[in-house]
């Protein structure tokens, strides 16, 4: 597990470019895979739109 300071930020690659995630959210590294929890107020990131 990698612990970061609360005021530190990490850039996580995303299909739209980069998500800047505040490290107040959970950030773990497990078996080489990055597991992260990104909470953005007022933004629903689940892709449930039926086009």
mmCIF file with all atom_site columns, N, CA and C in Angstrom:
data_model
loop_
_atom_site.group_PDB
_atom_site.id
_atom_site.type_symbol
_atom_site.label_atom_id
_atom_site.label_alt_id
_atom_site.label_comp_id
_atom_site.label_asym_id
_atom_site.label_entity_id
_atom_site.label_seq_id
_atom_site.pdbx_PDB_ins_code
_atom_site.Cartn_x
_atom_site.Cartn_y
_atom_site.Cartn_z
_atom_site.occupancy
_atom_site.B_iso_or_equiv
_atom_site.pdbx_formal_charge
_atom_site.auth_seq_id
_atom_site.auth_comp_id
_atom_site.auth_asym_id
_atom_site.auth_atom_id
_atom_site.pdbx_PDB_model_num
ATOM 1   N N  . UNK A 1 1  ? 0.842   -1.198 0.000   1.00 0.00 ? 1  UNK A N  1
ATOM 2   C CA . UNK A 1 1  ? 0.000   0.000  0.000   1.00 0.00 ? 1  UNK A CA 1
ATOM 3   C C  . UNK A 1 1  ? 0.874   1.243  0.000   1.00 0.00 ? 1  UNK A C  1
ATOM 4   N N  . UNK A 1 2  ? 0.490   2.208  -0.792  1.00 0.00 ? 2  UNK A N  1
ATOM 5   C CA . UNK A 1 2  ? 1.241   3.459  -0.870  1.00 0.00 ? 2  UNK A CA 1
ATOM 6   C C  . UNK A 1 2  ? 0.433   4.568  -0.210  1.00 0.00 ? 2  UNK A C  1
ATOM 7   N N  . UNK A 1 3  ? 1.004   5.159  0.826   1.00 0.00 ? 3  UNK A N  1
ATOM 8   C CA . UNK A 1 3  ? 0.304   6.229  1.524   1.00 0.00 ? 3  UNK A CA 1
ATOM 9   C C  . UNK A 1 3  ? 0.845   7.575  1.086   1.00 0.00 ? 3  UNK A C  1
ATOM 10  N N  . UNK A 1 4  ? -0.059  8.505  0.794   1.00 0.00 ? 4  UNK A N  1
ATOM 11  C CA . UNK A 1 4  ? 0.343   9.833  0.356   1.00 0.00 ? 4  UNK A CA 1
ATOM 12  C C  . UNK A 1 4  ? -0.168  10.864 1.341   1.00 0.00 ? 4  UNK A C  1
ATOM 13  N N  . UNK A 1 5  ? 0.441   12.032 1.300   1.00 0.00 ? 5  UNK A N  1
ATOM 14  C CA . UNK A 1 5  ? -0.032  13.112 2.163   1.00 0.00 ? 5  UNK A CA 1
ATOM 15  C C  . UNK A 1 5  ? -1.381  13.617 1.663   1.00 0.00 ? 5  UNK A C  1
ATOM 16  N N  . UNK A 1 6  ? -2.171  14.179 2.570   1.00 0.00 ? 6  UNK A N  1
ATOM 17  C CA . UNK A 1 6  ? -3.524  14.607 2.216   1.00 0.00 ? 6  UNK A CA 1
ATOM 18  C C  . UNK A 1 6  ? -3.533  15.696 1.149   1.00 0.00 ? 6  UNK A C  1
ATOM 19  N N  . UNK A 1 7  ? -2.493  16.535 1.152   1.00 0.00 ? 7  UNK A N  1
ATOM 20  C CA . UNK A 1 7  ? -2.478  17.644 0.192   1.00 0.00 ? 7  UNK A CA 1
ATOM 21  C C  . UNK A 1 7  ? -1.800  17.256 -1.113  1.00 0.00 ? 7  UNK A C  1
ATOM 22  N N  . UNK A 1 8  ? -1.404  15.991 -1.221  1.00 0.00 ? 8  UNK A N  1
ATOM 23  C CA . UNK A 1 8  ? -0.722  15.517 -2.418  1.00 0.00 ? 8  UNK A CA 1
ATOM 24  C C  . UNK A 1 8  ? -1.764  15.074 -3.443  1.00 0.00 ? 8  UNK A C  1
ATOM 25  N N  . UNK A 1 9  ? -1.429  15.236 -4.715  1.00 0.00 ? 9  UNK A N  1
ATOM 26  C CA . UNK A 1 9  ? -2.361  14.821 -5.752  1.00 0.00 ? 9  UNK A CA 1
ATOM 27  C C  . UNK A 1 9  ? -1.670  13.855 -6.713  1.00 0.00 ? 9  UNK A C  1
ATOM 28  N N  . UNK A 1 10 ? -2.438  12.935 -7.257  1.00 0.00 ? 10 UNK A N  1
ATOM 29  C CA . UNK A 1 10 ? -1.900  11.997 -8.230  1.00 0.00 ? 10 UNK A CA 1
ATOM 30  C C  . UNK A 1 10 ? -2.686  12.101 -9.525  1.00 0.00 ? 10 UNK A C  1
ATOM 31  N N  . UNK A 1 11 ? -1.984  12.012 -10.648 1.00 0.00 ? 11 UNK A N  1
ATOM 32  C CA . UNK A 1 11 ? -2.648  12.014 -11.949 1.00 0.00 ? 11 UNK A CA 1
ATOM 33  C C  . UNK A 1 11 ? -2.840  10.571 -12.404 1.00 0.00 ? 11 UNK A C  1
ATOM 34  N N  . UNK A 1 12 ? -4.076  10.165 -12.521 1.00 0.00 ? 12 UNK A N  1
ATOM 35  C CA . UNK A 1 12 ? -4.384  8.807  -12.940 1.00 0.00 ? 12 UNK A CA 1
ATOM 36  C C  . UNK A 1 12 ? -4.887  8.833  -14.381 1.00 0.00 ? 12 UNK A C  1
ATOM 37  N N  . UNK A 1 13 ? -4.225  8.086  -15.277 1.00 0.00 ? 13 UNK A N  1
ATOM 38  C CA . UNK A 1 13 ? -4.604  8.063  -16.689 1.00 0.00 ? 13 UNK A CA 1
ATOM 39  C C  . UNK A 1 13 ? -6.059  7.640  -16.868 1.00 0.00 ? 13 UNK A C  1
ATOM 40  N N  . UNK A 1 14 ? -6.773  8.357  -17.711 1.00 0.00 ? 14 UNK A N  1
ATOM 41  C CA . UNK A 1 14 ? -8.179  8.065  -17.963 1.00 0.00 ? 14 UNK A CA 1
ATOM 42  C C  . UNK A 1 14 ? -8.418  8.178  -19.462 1.00 0.00 ? 14 UNK A C  1
ATOM 43  N N  . UNK A 1 15 ? -9.506  7.589  -19.946 1.00 0.00 ? 15 UNK A N  1
ATOM 44  C CA . UNK A 1 15 ? -9.798  7.624  -21.381 1.00 0.00 ? 15 UNK A CA 1
ATOM 45  C C  . UNK A 1 15 ? -10.001 9.051  -21.873 1.00 0.00 ? 15 UNK A C  1
ATOM 46  N N  . UNK A 1 16 ? -10.372 9.940  -20.959 1.00 0.00 ? 16 UNK A N  1
ATOM 47  C CA . UNK A 1 16 ? -10.590 11.338 -21.327 1.00 0.00 ? 16 UNK A CA 1
ATOM 48  C C  . UNK A 1 16 ? -9.356  12.194 -21.092 1.00 0.00 ? 16 UNK A C  1
ATOM 49  N N  . UNK A 1 17 ? -8.240  11.561 -20.739 1.00 0.00 ? 17 UNK A N  1
ATOM 50  C CA . UNK A 1 17 ? -7.032  12.320 -20.446 1.00 0.00 ? 17 UNK A CA 1
ATOM 51  C C  . UNK A 1 17 ? -6.517  11.961 -19.071 1.00 0.00 ? 17 UNK A C  1
ATOM 52  N N  . UNK A 1 18 ? -6.600  12.896 -18.142 1.00 0.00 ? 18 UNK A N  1
ATOM 53  C CA . UNK A 1 18 ? -6.142  12.617 -16.792 1.00 0.00 ? 18 UNK A CA 1
ATOM 54  C C  . UNK A 1 18 ? -7.167  13.056 -15.759 1.00 0.00 ? 18 UNK A C  1
ATOM 55  N N  . UNK A 1 19 ? -7.349  12.207 -14.761 1.00 0.00 ? 19 UNK A N  1
ATOM 56  C CA . UNK A 1 19 ? -8.194  12.576 -13.637 1.00 0.00 ? 19 UNK A CA 1
ATOM 57  C C  . UNK A 1 19 ? -7.286  12.996 -12.500 1.00 0.00 ? 19 UNK A C  1
ATOM 58  N N  . UNK A 1 20 ? -7.484  14.198 -11.994 1.00 0.00 ? 20 UNK A N  1
ATOM 59  C CA . UNK A 1 20 ? -6.692  14.618 -10.849 1.00 0.00 ? 20 UNK A CA 1
ATOM 60  C C  . UNK A 1 20 ? -7.457  14.244 -9.587  1.00 0.00 ? 20 UNK A C  1
ATOM 61  N N  . UNK A 1 21 ? -6.905  13.289 -8.871  1.00 0.00 ? 21 UNK A N  1
ATOM 62  C CA . UNK A 1 21 ? -7.595  12.729 -7.722  1.00 0.00 ? 21 UNK A CA 1
ATOM 63  C C  . UNK A 1 21 ? -6.961  13.218 -6.439  1.00 0.00 ? 21 UNK A C  1
ATOM 64  N N  . UNK A 1 22 ? -7.767  13.797 -5.583  1.00 0.00 ? 22 UNK A N  1
ATOM 65  C CA . UNK A 1 22 ? -7.274  14.219 -4.281  1.00 0.00 ? 22 UNK A CA 1
ATOM 66  C C  . UNK A 1 22 ? -7.017  12.977 -3.445  1.00 0.00 ? 22 UNK A C  1
ATOM 67  N N  . UNK A 1 23 ? -5.852  12.930 -2.825  1.00 0.00 ? 23 UNK A N  1
ATOM 68  C CA . UNK A 1 23 ? -5.462  11.724 -2.111  1.00 0.00 ? 23 UNK A CA 1
ATOM 69  C C  . UNK A 1 23 ? -6.172  11.565 -0.776  1.00 0.00 ? 23 UNK A C  1
ATOM 70  N N  . UNK A 1 24 ? -7.129  12.456 -0.497  1.00 0.00 ? 24 UNK A N  1
ATOM 71  C CA . UNK A 1 24 ? -8.010  12.210 0.641   1.00 0.00 ? 24 UNK A CA 1
ATOM 72  C C  . UNK A 1 24 ? -8.870  10.988 0.353   1.00 0.00 ? 24 UNK A C  1
ATOM 73  N N  . UNK A 1 25 ? -9.024  10.684 -0.941  1.00 0.00 ? 25 UNK A N  1
ATOM 74  C CA . UNK A 1 25 ? -9.724  9.472  -1.338  1.00 0.00 ? 25 UNK A CA 1
ATOM 75  C C  . UNK A 1 25 ? -8.764  8.289  -1.226  1.00 0.00 ? 25 UNK A C  1
ATOM 76  N N  . UNK A 1 26 ? -9.316  7.106  -1.225  1.00 0.00 ? 26 UNK A N  1
ATOM 77  C CA . UNK A 1 26 ? -8.501  5.904  -1.063  1.00 0.00 ? 26 UNK A CA 1
ATOM 78  C C  . UNK A 1 26 ? -7.631  5.653  -2.290  1.00 0.00 ? 26 UNK A C  1
ATOM 79  N N  . UNK A 1 27 ? -6.347  5.400  -2.061  1.00 0.00 ? 27 UNK A N  1
ATOM 80  C CA . UNK A 1 27 ? -5.435  5.086  -3.156  1.00 0.00 ? 27 UNK A CA 1
ATOM 81  C C  . UNK A 1 27 ? -4.569  3.900  -2.757  1.00 0.00 ? 27 UNK A C  1
ATOM 82  N N  . UNK A 1 28 ? -4.759  2.788  -3.426  1.00 0.00 ? 28 UNK A N  1
ATOM 83  C CA . UNK A 1 28 ? -4.013  1.584  -3.078  1.00 0.00 ? 28 UNK A CA 1
ATOM 84  C C  . UNK A 1 28 ? -3.339  1.017  -4.319  1.00 0.00 ? 28 UNK A C  1
ATOM 85  N N  . UNK A 1 29 ? -2.267  0.295  -4.071  1.00 0.00 ? 29 UNK A N  1
ATOM 86  C CA . UNK A 1 29 ? -1.661  -0.479 -5.155  1.00 0.00 ? 29 UNK A CA 1
ATOM 87  C C  . UNK A 1 29 ? -1.660  -1.942 -4.714  1.00 0.00 ? 29 UNK A C  1
ATOM 88  N N  . UNK A 1 30 ? -2.347  -2.784 -5.469  1.00 0.00 ? 30 UNK A N  1
ATOM 89  C CA . UNK A 1 30 ? -2.463  -4.190 -5.100  1.00 0.00 ? 30 UNK A CA 1
ATOM 90  C C  . UNK A 1 30 ? -2.114  -5.057 -6.303  1.00 0.00 ? 30 UNK A C  1
ATOM 91  N N  . UNK A 1 31 ? -1.081  -5.876 -6.143  1.00 0.00 ? 31 UNK A N  1
ATOM 92  C CA . UNK A 1 31 ? -0.638  -6.772 -7.213  1.00 0.00 ? 31 UNK A CA 1
ATOM 93  C C  . UNK A 1 31 ? -0.371  -6.023 -8.510  1.00 0.00 ? 31 UNK A C  1
ATOM 94  N N  . UNK A 1 32 ? 0.200   -4.838 -8.399  1.00 0.00 ? 32 UNK A N  1
ATOM 95  C CA . UNK A 1 32 ? 0.555   -4.079 -9.590  1.00 0.00 ? 32 UNK A CA 1
ATOM 96  C C  . UNK A 1 32 ? -0.614  -3.343 -10.220 1.00 0.00 ? 32 UNK A C  1
ATOM 97  N N  . UNK A 1 33 ? -1.811  -3.569 -9.699  1.00 0.00 ? 33 UNK A N  1
ATOM 98  C CA . UNK A 1 33 ? -2.984  -2.885 -10.247 1.00 0.00 ? 33 UNK A CA 1
ATOM 99  C C  . UNK A 1 33 ? -3.328  -1.691 -9.374  1.00 0.00 ? 33 UNK A C  1
ATOM 100 N N  . UNK A 1 34 ? -3.737  -0.607 -10.001 1.00 0.00 ? 34 UNK A N  1
ATOM 101 C CA . UNK A 1 34 ? -4.092  0.583  -9.238  1.00 0.00 ? 34 UNK A CA 1
ATOM 102 C C  . UNK A 1 34 ? -5.592  0.598  -8.942  1.00 0.00 ? 34 UNK A C  1
ATOM 103 N N  . UNK A 1 35 ? -5.895  0.577  -7.649  1.00 0.00 ? 35 UNK A N  1
ATOM 104 C CA . UNK A 1 35 ? -7.291  0.678  -7.237  1.00 0.00 ? 35 UNK A CA 1
ATOM 105 C C  . UNK A 1 35 ? -7.478  2.037  -6.604  1.00 0.00 ? 35 UNK A C  1
ATOM 106 N N  . UNK A 1 36 ? -8.440  2.781  -7.088  1.00 0.00 ? 36 UNK A N  1
ATOM 107 C CA . UNK A 1 36 ? -8.610  4.123  -6.537  1.00 0.00 ? 36 UNK A CA 1
ATOM 108 C C  . UNK A 1 36 ? -10.086 4.476  -6.422  1.00 0.00 ? 36 UNK A C  1
ATOM 109 N N  . UNK A 1 37 ? -10.382 5.328  -5.464  1.00 0.00 ? 37 UNK A N  1
ATOM 110 C CA . UNK A 1 37 ? -11.743 5.805  -5.271  1.00 0.00 ? 37 UNK A CA 1
ATOM 111 C C  . UNK A 1 37 ? -11.766 7.298  -5.509  1.00 0.00 ? 37 UNK A C  1
ATOM 112 N N  . UNK A 1 38 ? -12.490 7.703  -6.537  1.00 0.00 ? 38 UNK A N  1
ATOM 113 C CA . UNK A 1 38 ? -12.536 9.117  -6.876  1.00 0.00 ? 38 UNK A CA 1
ATOM 114 C C  . UNK A 1 38 ? -13.921 9.670  -6.587  1.00 0.00 ? 38 UNK A C  1
ATOM 115 N N  . UNK A 1 39 ? -13.982 10.651 -5.706  1.00 0.00 ? 39 UNK A N  1
ATOM 116 C CA . UNK A 1 39 ? -15.267 11.258 -5.363  1.00 0.00 ? 39 UNK A CA 1
ATOM 117 C C  . UNK A 1 39 ? -15.288 12.712 -5.813  1.00 0.00 ? 39 UNK A C  1
ATOM 118 N N  . UNK A 1 40 ? -16.137 13.014 -6.777  1.00 0.00 ? 40 UNK A N  1
ATOM 119 C CA . UNK A 1 40 ? -16.278 14.393 -7.234  1.00 0.00 ? 40 UNK A CA 1
ATOM 120 C C  . UNK A 1 40 ? -17.701 14.861 -6.962  1.00 0.00 ? 40 UNK A C  1
ATOM 121 N N  . UNK A 1 41 ? -17.858 15.870 -6.115  1.00 0.00 ? 41 UNK A N  1
ATOM 122 C CA . UNK A 1 41 ? -19.182 16.375 -5.759  1.00 0.00 ? 41 UNK A CA 1
ATOM 123 C C  . UNK A 1 41 ? -19.973 16.831 -6.986  1.00 0.00 ? 41 UNK A C  1
ATOM 124 N N  . UNK A 1 42 ? -21.217 16.387 -7.100  1.00 0.00 ? 42 UNK A N  1
ATOM 125 C CA . UNK A 1 42 ? -22.088 16.839 -8.176  1.00 0.00 ? 42 UNK A CA 1
ATOM 126 C C  . UNK A 1 42 ? -21.825 16.159 -9.501  1.00 0.00 ? 42 UNK A C  1
ATOM 127 N N  . UNK A 1 43 ? -20.905 15.207 -9.520  1.00 0.00 ? 43 UNK A N  1
ATOM 128 C CA . UNK A 1 43 ? -20.590 14.524 -10.773 1.00 0.00 ? 43 UNK A CA 1
ATOM 129 C C  . UNK A 1 43 ? -20.848 13.031 -10.625 1.00 0.00 ? 43 UNK A C  1
ATOM 130 N N  . UNK A 1 44 ? -21.707 12.515 -11.474 1.00 0.00 ? 44 UNK A N  1
ATOM 131 C CA . UNK A 1 44 ? -21.977 11.084 -11.466 1.00 0.00 ? 44 UNK A CA 1
ATOM 132 C C  . UNK A 1 44 ? -21.143 10.429 -12.555 1.00 0.00 ? 44 UNK A C  1
ATOM 133 N N  . UNK A 1 45 ? -20.176 9.609  -12.148 1.00 0.00 ? 45 UNK A N  1
ATOM 134 C CA . UNK A 1 45 ? -19.223 9.062  -13.109 1.00 0.00 ? 45 UNK A CA 1
ATOM 135 C C  . UNK A 1 45 ? -19.648 7.714  -13.682 1.00 0.00 ? 45 UNK A C  1
ATOM 136 N N  . UNK A 1 46 ? -20.779 7.186  -13.196 1.00 0.00 ? 46 UNK A N  1
ATOM 137 C CA . UNK A 1 46 ? -21.223 5.909  -13.724 1.00 0.00 ? 46 UNK A CA 1
ATOM 138 C C  . UNK A 1 46 ? -21.806 6.077  -15.118 1.00 0.00 ? 46 UNK A C  1
ATOM 139 N N  . UNK A 1 47 ? -21.339 5.242  -16.040 1.00 0.00 ? 47 UNK A N  1
ATOM 140 C CA . UNK A 1 47 ? -21.830 5.325  -17.414 1.00 0.00 ? 47 UNK A CA 1
ATOM 141 C C  . UNK A 1 47 ? -23.055 4.427  -17.575 1.00 0.00 ? 47 UNK A C  1
ATOM 142 N N  . UNK A 1 48 ? -24.225 4.979  -17.254 1.00 0.00 ? 48 UNK A N  1
ATOM 143 C CA . UNK A 1 48 ? -25.457 4.202  -17.372 1.00 0.00 ? 48 UNK A CA 1
ATOM 144 C C  . UNK A 1 48 ? -26.385 4.814  -18.406 1.00 0.00 ? 48 UNK A C  1
ATOM 145 N N  . UNK A 1 49 ? -25.843 5.725  -19.214 1.00 0.00 ? 49 UNK A N  1
ATOM 146 C CA . UNK A 1 49 ? -26.679 6.393  -20.213 1.00 0.00 ? 49 UNK A CA 1
ATOM 147 C C  . UNK A 1 49 ? -27.020 5.441  -21.347 1.00 0.00 ? 49 UNK A C  1
ATOM 148 N N  . UNK A 1 50 ? -28.305 5.363  -21.692 1.00 0.00 ? 50 UNK A N  1
ATOM 149 C CA . UNK A 1 50 ? -28.719 4.529  -22.814 1.00 0.00 ? 50 UNK A CA 1
ATOM 150 C C  . UNK A 1 50 ? -28.946 5.426  -24.017 1.00 0.00 ? 50 UNK A C  1
ATOM 151 N N  . UNK A 1 51 ? -27.957 5.443  -24.911 1.00 0.00 ? 51 UNK A N  1
ATOM 152 C CA . UNK A 1 51 ? -28.059 6.330  -26.077 1.00 0.00 ? 51 UNK A CA 1
ATOM 153 C C  . UNK A 1 51 ? -29.071 5.770  -27.070 1.00 0.00 ? 51 UNK A C  1
#
